[in-house]
GROMACS .gro file of C-alpha atoms in nm:
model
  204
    1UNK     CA    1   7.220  10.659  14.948
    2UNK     CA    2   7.210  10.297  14.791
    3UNK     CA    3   6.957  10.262  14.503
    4UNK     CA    4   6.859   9.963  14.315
    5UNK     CA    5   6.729   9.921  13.938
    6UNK     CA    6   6.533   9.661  13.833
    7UNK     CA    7   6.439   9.563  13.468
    8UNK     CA    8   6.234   9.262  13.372
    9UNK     CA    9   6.137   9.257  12.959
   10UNK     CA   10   5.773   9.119  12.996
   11UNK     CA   11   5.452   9.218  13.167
   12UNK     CA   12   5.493   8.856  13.256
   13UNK     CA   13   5.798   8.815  13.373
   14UNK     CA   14   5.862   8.796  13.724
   15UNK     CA   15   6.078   9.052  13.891
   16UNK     CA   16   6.105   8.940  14.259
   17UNK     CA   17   6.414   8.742  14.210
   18UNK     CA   18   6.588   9.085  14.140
   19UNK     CA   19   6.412   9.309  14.412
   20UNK     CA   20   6.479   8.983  14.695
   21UNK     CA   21   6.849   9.036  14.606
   22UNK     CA   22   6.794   9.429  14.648
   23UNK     CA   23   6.636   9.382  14.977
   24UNK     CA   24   6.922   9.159  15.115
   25UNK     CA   25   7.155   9.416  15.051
   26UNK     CA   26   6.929   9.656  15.288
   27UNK     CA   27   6.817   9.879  14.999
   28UNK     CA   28   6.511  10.135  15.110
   29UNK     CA   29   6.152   9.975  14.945
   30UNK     CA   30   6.078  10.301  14.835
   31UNK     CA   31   6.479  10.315  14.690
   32UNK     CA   32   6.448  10.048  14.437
   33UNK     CA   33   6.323  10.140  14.080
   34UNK     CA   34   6.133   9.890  13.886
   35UNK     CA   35   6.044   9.837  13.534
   36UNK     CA   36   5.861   9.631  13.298
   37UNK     CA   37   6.002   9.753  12.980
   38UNK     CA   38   6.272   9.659  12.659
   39UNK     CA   39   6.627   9.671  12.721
   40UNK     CA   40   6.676   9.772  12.359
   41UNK     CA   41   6.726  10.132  12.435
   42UNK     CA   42   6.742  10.384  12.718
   43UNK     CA   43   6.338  10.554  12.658
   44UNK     CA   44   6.168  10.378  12.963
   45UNK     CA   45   6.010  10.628  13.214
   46UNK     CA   46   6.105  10.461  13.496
   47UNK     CA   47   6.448  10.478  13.407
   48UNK     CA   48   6.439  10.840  13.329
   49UNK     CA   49   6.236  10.917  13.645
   50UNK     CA   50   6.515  10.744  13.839
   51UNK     CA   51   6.800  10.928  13.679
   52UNK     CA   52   6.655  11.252  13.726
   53UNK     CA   53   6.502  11.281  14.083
   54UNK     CA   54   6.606  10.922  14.206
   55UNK     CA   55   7.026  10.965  14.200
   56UNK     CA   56   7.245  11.217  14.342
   57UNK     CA   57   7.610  11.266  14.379
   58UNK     CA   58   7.747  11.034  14.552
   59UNK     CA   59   7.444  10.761  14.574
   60UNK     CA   60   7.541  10.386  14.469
   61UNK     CA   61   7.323  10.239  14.206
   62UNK     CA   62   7.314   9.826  14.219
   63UNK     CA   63   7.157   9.656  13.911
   64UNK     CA   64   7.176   9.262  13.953
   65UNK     CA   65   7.324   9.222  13.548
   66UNK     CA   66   7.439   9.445  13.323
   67UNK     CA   67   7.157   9.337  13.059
   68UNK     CA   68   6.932   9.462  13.311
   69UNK     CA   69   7.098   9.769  13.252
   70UNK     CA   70   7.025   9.742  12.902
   71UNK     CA   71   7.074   9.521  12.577
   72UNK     CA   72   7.259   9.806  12.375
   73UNK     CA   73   7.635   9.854  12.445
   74UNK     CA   74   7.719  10.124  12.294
   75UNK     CA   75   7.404  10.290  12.465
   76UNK     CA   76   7.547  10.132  12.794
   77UNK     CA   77   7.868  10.238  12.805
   78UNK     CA   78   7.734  10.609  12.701
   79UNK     CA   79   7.465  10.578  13.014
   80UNK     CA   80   7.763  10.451  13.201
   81UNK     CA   81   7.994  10.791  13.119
   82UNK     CA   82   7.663  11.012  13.226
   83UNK     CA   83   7.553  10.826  13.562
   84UNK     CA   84   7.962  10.794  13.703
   85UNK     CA   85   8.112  11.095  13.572
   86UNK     CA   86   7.808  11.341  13.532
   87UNK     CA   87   7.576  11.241  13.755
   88UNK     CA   88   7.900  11.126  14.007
   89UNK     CA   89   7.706  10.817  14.108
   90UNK     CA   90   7.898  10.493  14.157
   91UNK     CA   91   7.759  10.161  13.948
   92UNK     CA   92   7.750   9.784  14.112
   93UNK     CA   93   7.676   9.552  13.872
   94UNK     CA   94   7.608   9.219  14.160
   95UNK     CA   95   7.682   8.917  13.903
   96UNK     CA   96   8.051   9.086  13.770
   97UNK     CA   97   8.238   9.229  14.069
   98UNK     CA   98   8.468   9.371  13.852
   99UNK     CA   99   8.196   9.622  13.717
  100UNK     CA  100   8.248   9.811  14.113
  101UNK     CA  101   8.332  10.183  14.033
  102UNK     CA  102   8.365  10.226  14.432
  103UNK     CA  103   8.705   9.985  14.434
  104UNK     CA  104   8.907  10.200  14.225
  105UNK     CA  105   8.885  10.526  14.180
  106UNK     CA  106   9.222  10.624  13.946
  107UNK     CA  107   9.255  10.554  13.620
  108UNK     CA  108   9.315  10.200  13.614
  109UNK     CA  109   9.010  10.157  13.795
  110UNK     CA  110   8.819  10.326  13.502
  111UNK     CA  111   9.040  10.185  13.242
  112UNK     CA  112   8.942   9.840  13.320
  113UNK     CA  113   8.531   9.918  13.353
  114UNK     CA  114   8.533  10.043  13.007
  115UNK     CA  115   8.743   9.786  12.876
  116UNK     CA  116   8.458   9.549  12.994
  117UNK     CA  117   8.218   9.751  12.857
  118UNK     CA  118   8.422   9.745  12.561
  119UNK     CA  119   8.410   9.369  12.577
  120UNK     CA  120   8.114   9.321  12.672
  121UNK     CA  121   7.949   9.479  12.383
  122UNK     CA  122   8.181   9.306  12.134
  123UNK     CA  123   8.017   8.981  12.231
  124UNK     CA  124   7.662   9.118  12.235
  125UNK     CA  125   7.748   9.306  11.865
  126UNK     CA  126   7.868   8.935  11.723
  127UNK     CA  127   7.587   8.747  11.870
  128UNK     CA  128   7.336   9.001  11.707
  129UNK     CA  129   7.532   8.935  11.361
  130UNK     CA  130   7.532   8.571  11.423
  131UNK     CA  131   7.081   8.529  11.527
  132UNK     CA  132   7.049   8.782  11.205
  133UNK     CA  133   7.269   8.537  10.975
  134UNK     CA  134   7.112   8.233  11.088
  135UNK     CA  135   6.746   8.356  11.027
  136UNK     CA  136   6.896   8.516  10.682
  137UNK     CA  137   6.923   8.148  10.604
  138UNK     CA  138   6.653   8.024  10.785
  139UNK     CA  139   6.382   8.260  10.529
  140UNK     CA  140   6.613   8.148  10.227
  141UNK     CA  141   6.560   7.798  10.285
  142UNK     CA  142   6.208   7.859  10.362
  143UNK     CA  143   6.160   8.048  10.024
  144UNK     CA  144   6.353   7.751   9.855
  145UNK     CA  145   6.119   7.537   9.941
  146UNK     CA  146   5.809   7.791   9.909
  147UNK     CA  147   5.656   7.772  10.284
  148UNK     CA  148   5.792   8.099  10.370
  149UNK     CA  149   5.493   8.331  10.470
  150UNK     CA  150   5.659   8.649  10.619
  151UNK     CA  151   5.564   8.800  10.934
  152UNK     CA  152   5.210   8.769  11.002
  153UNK     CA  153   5.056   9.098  11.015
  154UNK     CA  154   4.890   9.275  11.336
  155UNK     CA  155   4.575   9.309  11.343
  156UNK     CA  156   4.454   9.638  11.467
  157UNK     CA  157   4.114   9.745  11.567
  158UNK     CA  158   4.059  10.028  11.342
  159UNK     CA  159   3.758  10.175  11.520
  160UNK     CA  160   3.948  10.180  11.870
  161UNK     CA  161   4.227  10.315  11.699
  162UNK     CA  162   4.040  10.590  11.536
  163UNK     CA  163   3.886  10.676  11.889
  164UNK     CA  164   4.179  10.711  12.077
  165UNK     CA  165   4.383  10.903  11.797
  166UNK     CA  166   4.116  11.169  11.871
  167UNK     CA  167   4.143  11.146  12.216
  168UNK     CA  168   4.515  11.177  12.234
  169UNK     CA  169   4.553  11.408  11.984
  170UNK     CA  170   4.260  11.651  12.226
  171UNK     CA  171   4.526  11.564  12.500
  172UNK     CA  172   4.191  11.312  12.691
  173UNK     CA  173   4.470  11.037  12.709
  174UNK     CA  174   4.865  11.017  12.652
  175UNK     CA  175   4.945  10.830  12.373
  176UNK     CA  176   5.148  10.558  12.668
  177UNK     CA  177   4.747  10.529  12.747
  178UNK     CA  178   4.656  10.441  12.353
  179UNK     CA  179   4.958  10.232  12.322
  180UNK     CA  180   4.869   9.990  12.589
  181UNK     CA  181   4.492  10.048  12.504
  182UNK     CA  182   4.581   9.863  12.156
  183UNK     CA  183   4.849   9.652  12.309
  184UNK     CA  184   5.134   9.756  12.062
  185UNK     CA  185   5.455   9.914  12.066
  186UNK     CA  186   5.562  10.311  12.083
  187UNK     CA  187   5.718  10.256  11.655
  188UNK     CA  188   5.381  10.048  11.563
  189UNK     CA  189   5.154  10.294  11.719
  190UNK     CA  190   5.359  10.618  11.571
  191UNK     CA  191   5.373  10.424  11.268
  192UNK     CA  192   4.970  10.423  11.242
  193UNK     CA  193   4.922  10.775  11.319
  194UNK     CA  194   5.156  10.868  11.035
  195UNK     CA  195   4.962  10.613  10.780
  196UNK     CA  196   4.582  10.771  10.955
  197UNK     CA  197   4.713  11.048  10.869
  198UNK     CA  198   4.858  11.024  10.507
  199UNK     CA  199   4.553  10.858  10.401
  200UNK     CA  200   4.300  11.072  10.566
  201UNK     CA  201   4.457  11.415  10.585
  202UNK     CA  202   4.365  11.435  10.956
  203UNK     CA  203   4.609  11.550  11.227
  204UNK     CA  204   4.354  11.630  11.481
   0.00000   0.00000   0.00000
């Protein structure tokens, strides 16, 4: 059965462009997988849910880009091993043709995908090196000329926080619940417990 994965980064974003293209390709509604979520690493649940109940051997997964996908290569191309050669499910990626493990099936076939991959992440690992030089420079100059602030800090609303620490921790809510509750990320809201919890000797 065809299957289709879409990924937008923002609670904003729009994602219709992506299912539309699904659609036209005559995937099932109830076939395509959708998520609002990072592409910095694999944890999204509906990205899990869809790779274990969603795809079986022999299915064909279509994702419109391969930074839909995901944003880490090496993390791709291992995602890429488990869904084709694990999993046995075959990968369209729409905007490359050449990512199309149903054309070739020998080893040339797979040769070129992962030299792609390979590729691929070679330009994504450079362009990473090259935003982290230029805002290296960008806070140096700022210090040099002594308007560099930092980061601005989050502010957190200790008393809500408090609240649903307890309630997660008496299993009312999942912490997914808190997170969003608070409107911060899985690291910042992990991050708090552990400080709550240093500081007050609480874990309950």
């Amino acid at each position: 059965m065809d299957a289709g994965y879409v990924r937008v980064s923002a609670k904003d974003q729009n994602e219709e462009r992506q299912v539309a293209k699904m659609k036209e390709l005559g995937i099932d509604e109830r076939r395509i997988f959708i998520e609002k979520a990072s592409g910095k690493d694999f944890d999204r649940p509906v990205y899990k849910s869809m790779k274990e109940v969603g795809l079986r051997e022999g299915d064909v997964l279509y994702i419109d880009s391969i930074d839909r996908l995901g944003r880490n290569y090496e993390e791709i191309k291992d995602e890429w091993a488990d869904l084709t050669k694990k999993l046995g499910v075959d990968i369209v990626v729409l905007d490359m043709p050449i990512l199309d493990t149903r054309k070739s099936k020998d080893l040339t076939g797979t040769l070129i995908s992962d030299i792609v991959l390979q590729l691929l992440g070679y330009v994504a690992e450079n362009e990473r090196t090259k935003i982290k030089t230029r805002q290296a420079e960008g806070i140096a100059k700022a210090k040099e000329r002594g308007v560099y602030t930092g980061r601005k800090k989050m502010e957190i609303d200790k008393e809500l926080f408090e609240k649903l620490y307890g309630e997660v921790k008496r299993k009312e809510r999942t912490a997914r619940f808190a997170m969003n509750e608070l409107g911060v990320k899985a690291n910042t809201w992990y991050n708090l417990c552990k400080e709550f919890e240093t500081r007050t000797g609480r874990f309950a």
